[in-house]
């Protein structure tokens, strides 16, 4: 502490106090504006990044879900065509329908393989392995035998094809359930990320408020000291204590 002589109007000490207060007011306003702008830019950047990632993830999940549903449709068309062959072994249209259903199923399966990950990919590979090794072989045998021995083809259809079809339907059903669950989980995750962004923004606002409070407090202290000094001057004191560093 050092003592600054003052005249009746406060002299150099009062001018120095006023200069310090003005500079701190400018500093406070600048800091608050900077923090507010930084918070806004950060919030915009985070929200934009989250929305972009979540939109891409959701589109990916929807494409996978659509592909699996197309696989399921292709399987149903294939089953109907095989049954049609047994009802009319000489029908060329039913055999063409089998070819179209197989092409649709193969196309949807390839798309699903490109999109599937994790549990969905495991279920898809399980279904593909059973389809290639068991079900498709039975389908070709039934169609082939129906051309020369229709009763034998019908017997194979009932005893072997239908049980294999039930396993295939169950497998594609499990795959569809996994994909639907992952899509729903992705939507829930999007909501959770949005809450995280809100929490971060609240924290930033609290930090800004705390910083502003500290800066305002640093201005209020010299103001209070200045009022005390002025009161002492009015009471006849010609010297006052001036805090070093203020």
PDB file of C-alpha atoms in Angstrom:
ATOM      1  CA  UNK A   1       0.000   0.000   0.000  1.00  0.00           C
ATOM      2  CA  UNK A   2       1.164   3.523  -0.691  1.00  0.00           C
ATOM      3  CA  UNK A   3      -0.432   6.844   0.059  1.00  0.00           C
ATOM      4  CA  UNK A   4      -1.431   9.204  -2.700  1.00  0.00           C
ATOM      5  CA  UNK A   5      -1.871  12.932  -1.846  1.00  0.00           C
ATOM      6  CA  UNK A   6      -5.103  14.342  -3.202  1.00  0.00           C
ATOM      7  CA  UNK A   7      -6.592  17.733  -3.558  1.00  0.00           C
ATOM      8  CA  UNK A   8     -10.146  18.688  -2.845  1.00  0.00           C
ATOM      9  CA  UNK A   9     -11.436  17.073  -6.052  1.00  0.00           C
ATOM     10  CA  UNK A  10      -9.583  13.794  -5.680  1.00  0.00           C
ATOM     11  CA  UNK A  11      -6.773  14.734  -8.085  1.00  0.00           C
ATOM     12  CA  UNK A  12      -4.654  12.067  -9.775  1.00  0.00           C
ATOM     13  CA  UNK A  13      -5.979   9.249  -7.571  1.00  0.00           C
ATOM     14  CA  UNK A  14      -9.558   9.747  -8.694  1.00  0.00           C
ATOM     15  CA  UNK A  15      -8.528   9.984 -12.358  1.00  0.00           C
ATOM     16  CA  UNK A  16      -6.535   6.787 -12.016  1.00  0.00           C
ATOM     17  CA  UNK A  17      -9.495   5.013 -10.409  1.00  0.00           C
ATOM     18  CA  UNK A  18     -11.848   6.125 -13.188  1.00  0.00           C
ATOM     19  CA  UNK A  19      -9.381   5.012 -15.855  1.00  0.00           C
ATOM     20  CA  UNK A  20      -9.051   1.598 -14.189  1.00  0.00           C
ATOM     21  CA  UNK A  21     -12.844   1.177 -13.946  1.00  0.00           C
ATOM     22  CA  UNK A  22     -13.390   2.089 -17.613  1.00  0.00           C
ATOM     23  CA  UNK A  23     -10.710  -0.344 -18.777  1.00  0.00           C
ATOM     24  CA  UNK A  24     -12.207  -3.125 -16.664  1.00  0.00           C
ATOM     25  CA  UNK A  25     -15.691  -2.438 -17.967  1.00  0.00           C
ATOM     26  CA  UNK A  26     -14.387  -2.753 -21.510  1.00  0.00           C
ATOM     27  CA  UNK A  27     -12.546  -5.942 -20.574  1.00  0.00           C
ATOM     28  CA  UNK A  28     -15.677  -7.393 -18.968  1.00  0.00           C
ATOM     29  CA  UNK A  29     -17.901  -6.647 -21.947  1.00  0.00           C
ATOM     30  CA  UNK A  30     -15.282  -7.984 -24.365  1.00  0.00           C
ATOM     31  CA  UNK A  31     -14.873 -11.214 -22.376  1.00  0.00           C
ATOM     32  CA  UNK A  32     -18.631 -11.808 -22.093  1.00  0.00           C
ATOM     33  CA  UNK A  33     -19.173 -11.144 -25.809  1.00  0.00           C
ATOM     34  CA  UNK A  34     -16.271 -13.430 -26.725  1.00  0.00           C
ATOM     35  CA  UNK A  35     -17.521 -16.249 -24.503  1.00  0.00           C
ATOM     36  CA  UNK A  36     -21.067 -15.906 -25.848  1.00  0.00           C
ATOM     37  CA  UNK A  37     -19.839 -16.003 -29.448  1.00  0.00           C
ATOM     38  CA  UNK A  38     -17.550 -18.945 -28.736  1.00  0.00           C
ATOM     39  CA  UNK A  39     -20.428 -20.817 -27.090  1.00  0.00           C
ATOM     40  CA  UNK A  40     -22.696 -20.166 -30.052  1.00  0.00           C
ATOM     41  CA  UNK A  41     -20.091 -21.301 -32.598  1.00  0.00           C
ATOM     42  CA  UNK A  42     -19.286 -24.418 -30.560  1.00  0.00           C
ATOM     43  CA  UNK A  43     -22.968 -25.295 -30.181  1.00  0.00           C
ATOM     44  CA  UNK A  44     -23.572 -24.818 -33.905  1.00  0.00           C
ATOM     45  CA  UNK A  45     -20.557 -26.941 -34.833  1.00  0.00           C
ATOM     46  CA  UNK A  46     -21.468 -29.756 -32.438  1.00  0.00           C
ATOM     47  CA  UNK A  47     -25.121 -29.764 -33.462  1.00  0.00           C
ATOM     48  CA  UNK A  48     -24.241 -29.795 -37.148  1.00  0.00           C
ATOM     49  CA  UNK A  49     -21.769 -32.663 -36.712  1.00  0.00           C
ATOM     50  CA  UNK A  50     -24.192 -34.707 -34.621  1.00  0.00           C
ATOM     51  CA  UNK A  51     -27.061 -34.191 -37.040  1.00  0.00           C
ATOM     52  CA  UNK A  52     -24.901 -35.165 -40.010  1.00  0.00           C
ATOM     53  CA  UNK A  53     -23.606 -38.353 -38.395  1.00  0.00           C
ATOM     54  CA  UNK A  54     -27.017 -39.365 -37.100  1.00  0.00           C
ATOM     55  CA  UNK A  55     -28.662 -38.703 -40.476  1.00  0.00           C
ATOM     56  CA  UNK A  56     -26.068 -40.856 -42.257  1.00  0.00           C
ATOM     57  CA  UNK A  57     -26.448 -43.631 -39.692  1.00  0.00           C
ATOM     58  CA  UNK A  58     -30.243 -43.526 -39.940  1.00  0.00           C
ATOM     59  CA  UNK A  59     -30.168 -43.656 -43.749  1.00  0.00           C
ATOM     60  CA  UNK A  60     -27.811 -46.623 -43.568  1.00  0.00           C
ATOM     61  CA  UNK A  61     -30.137 -48.442 -41.158  1.00  0.00           C
ATOM     62  CA  UNK A  62     -33.188 -47.713 -43.301  1.00  0.00           C
ATOM     63  CA  UNK A  63     -31.473 -49.005 -46.457  1.00  0.00           C
ATOM     64  CA  UNK A  64     -30.515 -52.183 -44.625  1.00  0.00           C
ATOM     65  CA  UNK A  65     -34.048 -52.626 -43.313  1.00  0.00           C
ATOM     66  CA  UNK A  66     -35.506 -52.152 -46.800  1.00  0.00           C
ATOM     67  CA  UNK A  67     -33.036 -54.662 -48.258  1.00  0.00           C
ATOM     68  CA  UNK A  68     -33.985 -57.316 -45.682  1.00  0.00           C
ATOM     69  CA  UNK A  69     -37.675 -56.689 -46.346  1.00  0.00           C
ATOM     70  CA  UNK A  70     -37.030 -57.155 -50.072  1.00  0.00           C
ATOM     71  CA  UNK A  71     -35.273 -60.425 -49.258  1.00  0.00           C
ATOM     72  CA  UNK A  72     -38.364 -61.513 -47.358  1.00  0.00           C
ATOM     73  CA  UNK A  73     -40.578 -60.560 -50.308  1.00  0.00           C
ATOM     74  CA  UNK A  74     -38.331 -62.506 -52.702  1.00  0.00           C
ATOM     75  CA  UNK A  75     -38.562 -65.580 -50.482  1.00  0.00           C
ATOM     76  CA  UNK A  76     -42.365 -65.410 -50.472  1.00  0.00           C
ATOM     77  CA  UNK A  77     -42.482 -65.056 -54.260  1.00  0.00           C
ATOM     78  CA  UNK A  78     -40.113 -67.996 -54.609  1.00  0.00           C
ATOM     79  CA  UNK A  79     -42.282 -70.180 -52.363  1.00  0.00           C
ATOM     80  CA  UNK A  80     -45.402 -69.285 -54.350  1.00  0.00           C
ATOM     81  CA  UNK A  81     -43.666 -70.077 -57.629  1.00  0.00           C
ATOM     82  CA  UNK A  82     -42.484 -73.502 -56.414  1.00  0.00           C
ATOM     83  CA  UNK A  83     -45.995 -74.327 -55.245  1.00  0.00           C
ATOM     84  CA  UNK A  84     -47.319 -73.192 -58.614  1.00  0.00           C
ATOM     85  CA  UNK A  85     -44.960 -75.584 -60.385  1.00  0.00           C
ATOM     86  CA  UNK A  86     -46.372 -78.478 -58.369  1.00  0.00           C
ATOM     87  CA  UNK A  87     -49.895 -77.431 -59.226  1.00  0.00           C
ATOM     88  CA  UNK A  88     -49.092 -77.111 -62.928  1.00  0.00           C
ATOM     89  CA  UNK A  89     -45.833 -78.835 -63.765  1.00  0.00           C
ATOM     90  CA  UNK A  90     -46.002 -77.789 -67.413  1.00  0.00           C
ATOM     91  CA  UNK A  91     -46.472 -74.072 -66.718  1.00  0.00           C
ATOM     92  CA  UNK A  92     -43.604 -72.043 -68.128  1.00  0.00           C
ATOM     93  CA  UNK A  93     -44.765 -68.866 -66.366  1.00  0.00           C
ATOM     94  CA  UNK A  94     -44.217 -70.415 -62.934  1.00  0.00           C
ATOM     95  CA  UNK A  95     -40.659 -71.335 -63.848  1.00  0.00           C
ATOM     96  CA  UNK A  96     -40.054 -67.783 -65.085  1.00  0.00           C
ATOM     97  CA  UNK A  97     -41.441 -66.501 -61.796  1.00  0.00           C
ATOM     98  CA  UNK A  98     -38.930 -68.695 -59.942  1.00  0.00           C
ATOM     99  CA  UNK A  99     -36.110 -67.119 -61.973  1.00  0.00           C
ATOM    100  CA  UNK A 100     -37.361 -63.584 -61.270  1.00  0.00           C
ATOM    101  CA  UNK A 101     -37.771 -64.297 -57.560  1.00  0.00           C
ATOM    102  CA  UNK A 102     -34.250 -65.732 -57.366  1.00  0.00           C
ATOM    103  CA  UNK A 103     -32.817 -62.631 -59.079  1.00  0.00           C
ATOM    104  CA  UNK A 104     -34.718 -60.323 -56.734  1.00  0.00           C
ATOM    105  CA  UNK A 105     -33.570 -62.296 -53.713  1.00  0.00           C
ATOM    106  CA  UNK A 106     -29.928 -62.341 -54.874  1.00  0.00           C
ATOM    107  CA  UNK A 107     -29.929 -58.567 -55.529  1.00  0.00           C
ATOM    108  CA  UNK A 108     -31.461 -57.753 -52.132  1.00  0.00           C
ATOM    109  CA  UNK A 109     -29.017 -60.119 -50.397  1.00  0.00           C
ATOM    110  CA  UNK A 110     -25.993 -58.424 -51.994  1.00  0.00           C
ATOM    111  CA  UNK A 111     -27.211 -54.983 -50.879  1.00  0.00           C
ATOM    112  CA  UNK A 112     -27.812 -56.255 -47.357  1.00  0.00           C
ATOM    113  CA  UNK A 113     -24.310 -57.760 -47.221  1.00  0.00           C
ATOM    114  CA  UNK A 114     -22.787 -54.384 -48.096  1.00  0.00           C
ATOM    115  CA  UNK A 115     -24.781 -52.621 -45.382  1.00  0.00           C
ATOM    116  CA  UNK A 116     -24.932 -55.156 -42.539  1.00  0.00           C
ATOM    117  CA  UNK A 117     -22.637 -54.938 -39.510  1.00  0.00           C
ATOM    118  CA  UNK A 118     -22.321 -56.611 -36.135  1.00  0.00           C
ATOM    119  CA  UNK A 119     -25.153 -58.952 -35.157  1.00  0.00           C
ATOM    120  CA  UNK A 120     -27.059 -58.198 -38.348  1.00  0.00           C
ATOM    121  CA  UNK A 121     -24.114 -59.381 -40.456  1.00  0.00           C
ATOM    122  CA  UNK A 122     -23.815 -62.590 -38.419  1.00  0.00           C
ATOM    123  CA  UNK A 123     -27.530 -63.341 -38.851  1.00  0.00           C
ATOM    124  CA  UNK A 124     -27.320 -62.566 -42.562  1.00  0.00           C
ATOM    125  CA  UNK A 125     -24.396 -64.949 -43.036  1.00  0.00           C
ATOM    126  CA  UNK A 126     -26.277 -67.618 -41.096  1.00  0.00           C
ATOM    127  CA  UNK A 127     -29.285 -67.217 -43.378  1.00  0.00           C
ATOM    128  CA  UNK A 128     -27.139 -67.157 -46.549  1.00  0.00           C
ATOM    129  CA  UNK A 129     -25.266 -70.317 -45.586  1.00  0.00           C
ATOM    130  CA  UNK A 130     -28.496 -72.245 -44.921  1.00  0.00           C
ATOM    131  CA  UNK A 131     -30.106 -70.895 -48.101  1.00  0.00           C
ATOM    132  CA  UNK A 132     -27.179 -71.927 -50.309  1.00  0.00           C
ATOM    133  CA  UNK A 133     -26.359 -75.267 -48.713  1.00  0.00           C
ATOM    134  CA  UNK A 134     -29.826 -76.623 -47.881  1.00  0.00           C
ATOM    135  CA  UNK A 135     -32.869 -74.746 -49.077  1.00  0.00           C
ATOM    136  CA  UNK A 136     -31.852 -73.854 -52.622  1.00  0.00           C
ATOM    137  CA  UNK A 137     -30.748 -77.452 -53.297  1.00  0.00           C
ATOM    138  CA  UNK A 138     -34.164 -78.748 -52.175  1.00  0.00           C
ATOM    139  CA  UNK A 139     -35.928 -76.181 -54.342  1.00  0.00           C
ATOM    140  CA  UNK A 140     -34.038 -77.286 -57.474  1.00  0.00           C
ATOM    141  CA  UNK A 141     -34.714 -80.942 -56.722  1.00  0.00           C
ATOM    142  CA  UNK A 142     -38.452 -80.368 -56.297  1.00  0.00           C
ATOM    143  CA  UNK A 143     -38.695 -78.405 -59.545  1.00  0.00           C
ATOM    144  CA  UNK A 144     -36.545 -80.886 -61.436  1.00  0.00           C
ATOM    145  CA  UNK A 145     -38.411 -83.997 -60.226  1.00  0.00           C
ATOM    146  CA  UNK A 146     -41.807 -82.385 -60.897  1.00  0.00           C
ATOM    147  CA  UNK A 147     -41.134 -82.573 -64.631  1.00  0.00           C
ATOM    148  CA  UNK A 148     -40.849 -86.395 -64.639  1.00  0.00           C
ATOM    149  CA  UNK A 149     -42.412 -87.622 -61.383  1.00  0.00           C
ATOM    150  CA  UNK A 150     -44.958 -85.188 -59.951  1.00  0.00           C
ATOM    151  CA  UNK A 151     -46.085 -87.404 -56.997  1.00  0.00           C
ATOM    152  CA  UNK A 152     -42.482 -87.838 -55.850  1.00  0.00           C
ATOM    153  CA  UNK A 153     -41.938 -84.079 -56.155  1.00  0.00           C
ATOM    154  CA  UNK A 154     -45.022 -83.378 -54.045  1.00  0.00           C
ATOM    155  CA  UNK A 155     -43.852 -85.855 -51.420  1.00  0.00           C
ATOM    156  CA  UNK A 156     -40.415 -84.197 -51.247  1.00  0.00           C
ATOM    157  CA  UNK A 157     -42.151 -80.826 -51.059  1.00  0.00           C
ATOM    158  CA  UNK A 158     -44.157 -81.874 -48.000  1.00  0.00           C
ATOM    159  CA  UNK A 159     -41.510 -83.919 -46.194  1.00  0.00           C
ATOM    160  CA  UNK A 160     -38.360 -81.870 -46.861  1.00  0.00           C
ATOM    161  CA  UNK A 161     -39.094 -78.582 -48.602  1.00  0.00           C
ATOM    162  CA  UNK A 162     -41.722 -77.252 -46.192  1.00  0.00           C
ATOM    163  CA  UNK A 163     -39.653 -77.927 -43.012  1.00  0.00           C
ATOM    164  CA  UNK A 164     -36.657 -76.272 -44.689  1.00  0.00           C
ATOM    165  CA  UNK A 165     -38.861 -73.357 -45.659  1.00  0.00           C
ATOM    166  CA  UNK A 166     -39.980 -72.964 -42.024  1.00  0.00           C
ATOM    167  CA  UNK A 167     -36.325 -72.780 -40.902  1.00  0.00           C
ATOM    168  CA  UNK A 168     -35.550 -70.271 -43.622  1.00  0.00           C
ATOM    169  CA  UNK A 169     -38.519 -68.100 -42.652  1.00  0.00           C
ATOM    170  CA  UNK A 170     -37.444 -68.220 -39.001  1.00  0.00           C
ATOM    171  CA  UNK A 171     -33.901 -67.238 -39.959  1.00  0.00           C
ATOM    172  CA  UNK A 172     -34.999 -64.249 -42.046  1.00  0.00           C
ATOM    173  CA  UNK A 173     -37.386 -63.286 -39.231  1.00  0.00           C
ATOM    174  CA  UNK A 174     -34.493 -63.196 -36.742  1.00  0.00           C
ATOM    175  CA  UNK A 175     -32.450 -61.103 -39.158  1.00  0.00           C
ATOM    176  CA  UNK A 176     -35.323 -58.663 -39.613  1.00  0.00           C
ATOM    177  CA  UNK A 177     -35.775 -58.382 -35.836  1.00  0.00           C
ATOM    178  CA  UNK A 178     -32.078 -57.594 -35.320  1.00  0.00           C
ATOM    179  CA  UNK A 179     -32.079 -54.917 -38.032  1.00  0.00           C
ATOM    180  CA  UNK A 180     -35.277 -53.330 -36.695  1.00  0.00           C
ATOM    181  CA  UNK A 181     -33.847 -53.303 -33.164  1.00  0.00           C
ATOM    182  CA  UNK A 182     -30.612 -51.668 -34.378  1.00  0.00           C
ATOM    183  CA  UNK A 183     -32.611 -49.019 -36.241  1.00  0.00           C
ATOM    184  CA  UNK A 184     -34.620 -48.219 -33.118  1.00  0.00           C
ATOM    185  CA  UNK A 185     -31.457 -48.146 -31.000  1.00  0.00           C
ATOM    186  CA  UNK A 186     -29.922 -45.692 -33.457  1.00  0.00           C
ATOM    187  CA  UNK A 187     -32.895 -43.369 -33.070  1.00  0.00           C
ATOM    188  CA  UNK A 188     -32.615 -43.541 -29.268  1.00  0.00           C
ATOM    189  CA  UNK A 189     -28.887 -42.824 -29.470  1.00  0.00           C
ATOM    190  CA  UNK A 190     -29.654 -39.723 -31.511  1.00  0.00           C
ATOM    191  CA  UNK A 191     -31.857 -38.434 -28.672  1.00  0.00           C
ATOM    192  CA  UNK A 192     -29.141 -39.195 -26.108  1.00  0.00           C
ATOM    193  CA  UNK A 193     -26.540 -37.281 -28.113  1.00  0.00           C
ATOM    194  CA  UNK A 194     -28.890 -34.307 -28.307  1.00  0.00           C
ATOM    195  CA  UNK A 195     -29.124 -34.299 -24.498  1.00  0.00           C
ATOM    196  CA  UNK A 196     -25.326 -34.388 -24.243  1.00  0.00           C
ATOM    197  CA  UNK A 197     -25.130 -31.301 -26.444  1.00  0.00           C
ATOM    198  CA  UNK A 198     -27.661 -29.533 -24.213  1.00  0.00           C
ATOM    199  CA  UNK A 199     -25.661 -30.400 -21.080  1.00  0.00           C
ATOM    200  CA  UNK A 200     -22.450 -29.091 -22.663  1.00  0.00           C
ATOM    201  CA  UNK A 201     -24.167 -25.831 -23.579  1.00  0.00           C
ATOM    202  CA  UNK A 202     -25.451 -25.432 -20.017  1.00  0.00           C
ATOM    203  CA  UNK A 203     -21.929 -25.963 -18.670  1.00  0.00           C
ATOM    204  CA  UNK A 204     -20.562 -23.355 -21.085  1.00  0.00           C
ATOM    205  CA  UNK A 205     -23.224 -20.859 -19.997  1.00  0.00           C
ATOM    206  CA  UNK A 206     -22.384 -21.492 -16.334  1.00  0.00           C
ATOM    207  CA  UNK A 207     -18.700 -20.903 -17.048  1.00  0.00           C
ATOM    208  CA  UNK A 208     -19.548 -17.668 -18.851  1.00  0.00           C
ATOM    209  CA  UNK A 209     -21.713 -16.557 -15.936  1.00  0.00           C
ATOM    210  CA  UNK A 210     -18.950 -17.331 -13.441  1.00  0.00           C
ATOM    211  CA  UNK A 211     -16.358 -15.465 -15.485  1.00  0.00           C
ATOM    212  CA  UNK A 212     -18.648 -12.453 -15.810  1.00  0.00           C
ATOM    213  CA  UNK A 213     -19.312 -12.498 -12.078  1.00  0.00           C
ATOM    214  CA  UNK A 214     -15.593 -12.502 -11.310  1.00  0.00           C
ATOM    215  CA  UNK A 215     -14.954  -9.620 -13.668  1.00  0.00           C
ATOM    216  CA  UNK A 216     -17.843  -7.586 -12.265  1.00  0.00           C
ATOM    217  CA  UNK A 217     -16.575  -8.265  -8.759  1.00  0.00           C
ATOM    218  CA  UNK A 218     -13.138  -6.978  -9.743  1.00  0.00           C
ATOM    219  CA  UNK A 219     -14.828  -3.739 -10.835  1.00  0.00           C
ATOM    220  CA  UNK A 220     -17.082  -3.393  -7.796  1.00  0.00           C
ATOM    221  CA  UNK A 221     -14.131  -3.545  -5.364  1.00  0.00           C
ATOM    222  CA  UNK A 222     -12.364  -0.420  -6.673  1.00  0.00           C
ATOM    223  CA  UNK A 223     -15.724   1.357  -6.956  1.00  0.00           C
ATOM    224  CA  UNK A 224     -16.382   0.695  -3.278  1.00  0.00           C
ATOM    225  CA  UNK A 225     -12.862   1.836  -2.404  1.00  0.00           C
ATOM    226  CA  UNK A 226     -13.370   4.973  -4.469  1.00  0.00           C
ATOM    227  CA  UNK A 227     -16.596   5.803  -2.629  1.00  0.00           C
ATOM    228  CA  UNK A 228     -14.827   5.312   0.702  1.00  0.00           C
ATOM    229  CA  UNK A 229     -11.968   7.584  -0.387  1.00  0.00           C
ATOM    230  CA  UNK A 230     -14.366  10.298  -1.535  1.00  0.00           C
ATOM    231  CA  UNK A 231     -16.184  10.096   1.773  1.00  0.00           C
ATOM    232  CA  UNK A 232     -12.885  10.549   3.618  1.00  0.00           C
ATOM    233  CA  UNK A 233     -12.078  13.570   1.466  1.00  0.00           C
ATOM    234  CA  UNK A 234     -15.427  15.155   2.311  1.00  0.00           C
ATOM    235  CA  UNK A 235     -14.644  14.595   5.960  1.00  0.00           C
ATOM    236  CA  UNK A 236     -11.449  16.638   5.631  1.00  0.00           C
ATOM    237  CA  UNK A 237      -8.774  13.972   5.114  1.00  0.00           C
ATOM    238  CA  UNK A 238      -6.161  15.084   2.573  1.00  0.00           C
ATOM    239  CA  UNK A 239      -4.512  11.727   2.015  1.00  0.00           C
ATOM    240  CA  UNK A 240      -5.967   8.304   1.176  1.00  0.00           C
ATOM    241  CA  UNK A 241      -4.732   4.747   0.942  1.00  0.00           C
ATOM    242  CA  UNK A 242      -4.460   3.594  -2.662  1.00  0.00           C
ATOM    243  CA  UNK A 243      -4.163  -0.200  -3.112  1.00  0.00           C
ATOM    244  CA  UNK A 244      -1.176  -1.177  -5.260  1.00  0.00           C
ATOM    245  CA  UNK A 245      -2.125  -3.127  -8.387  1.00  0.00           C
ATOM    246  CA  UNK A 246      -5.655  -1.703  -8.600  1.00  0.00           C
TER     247      UNK A 246
END
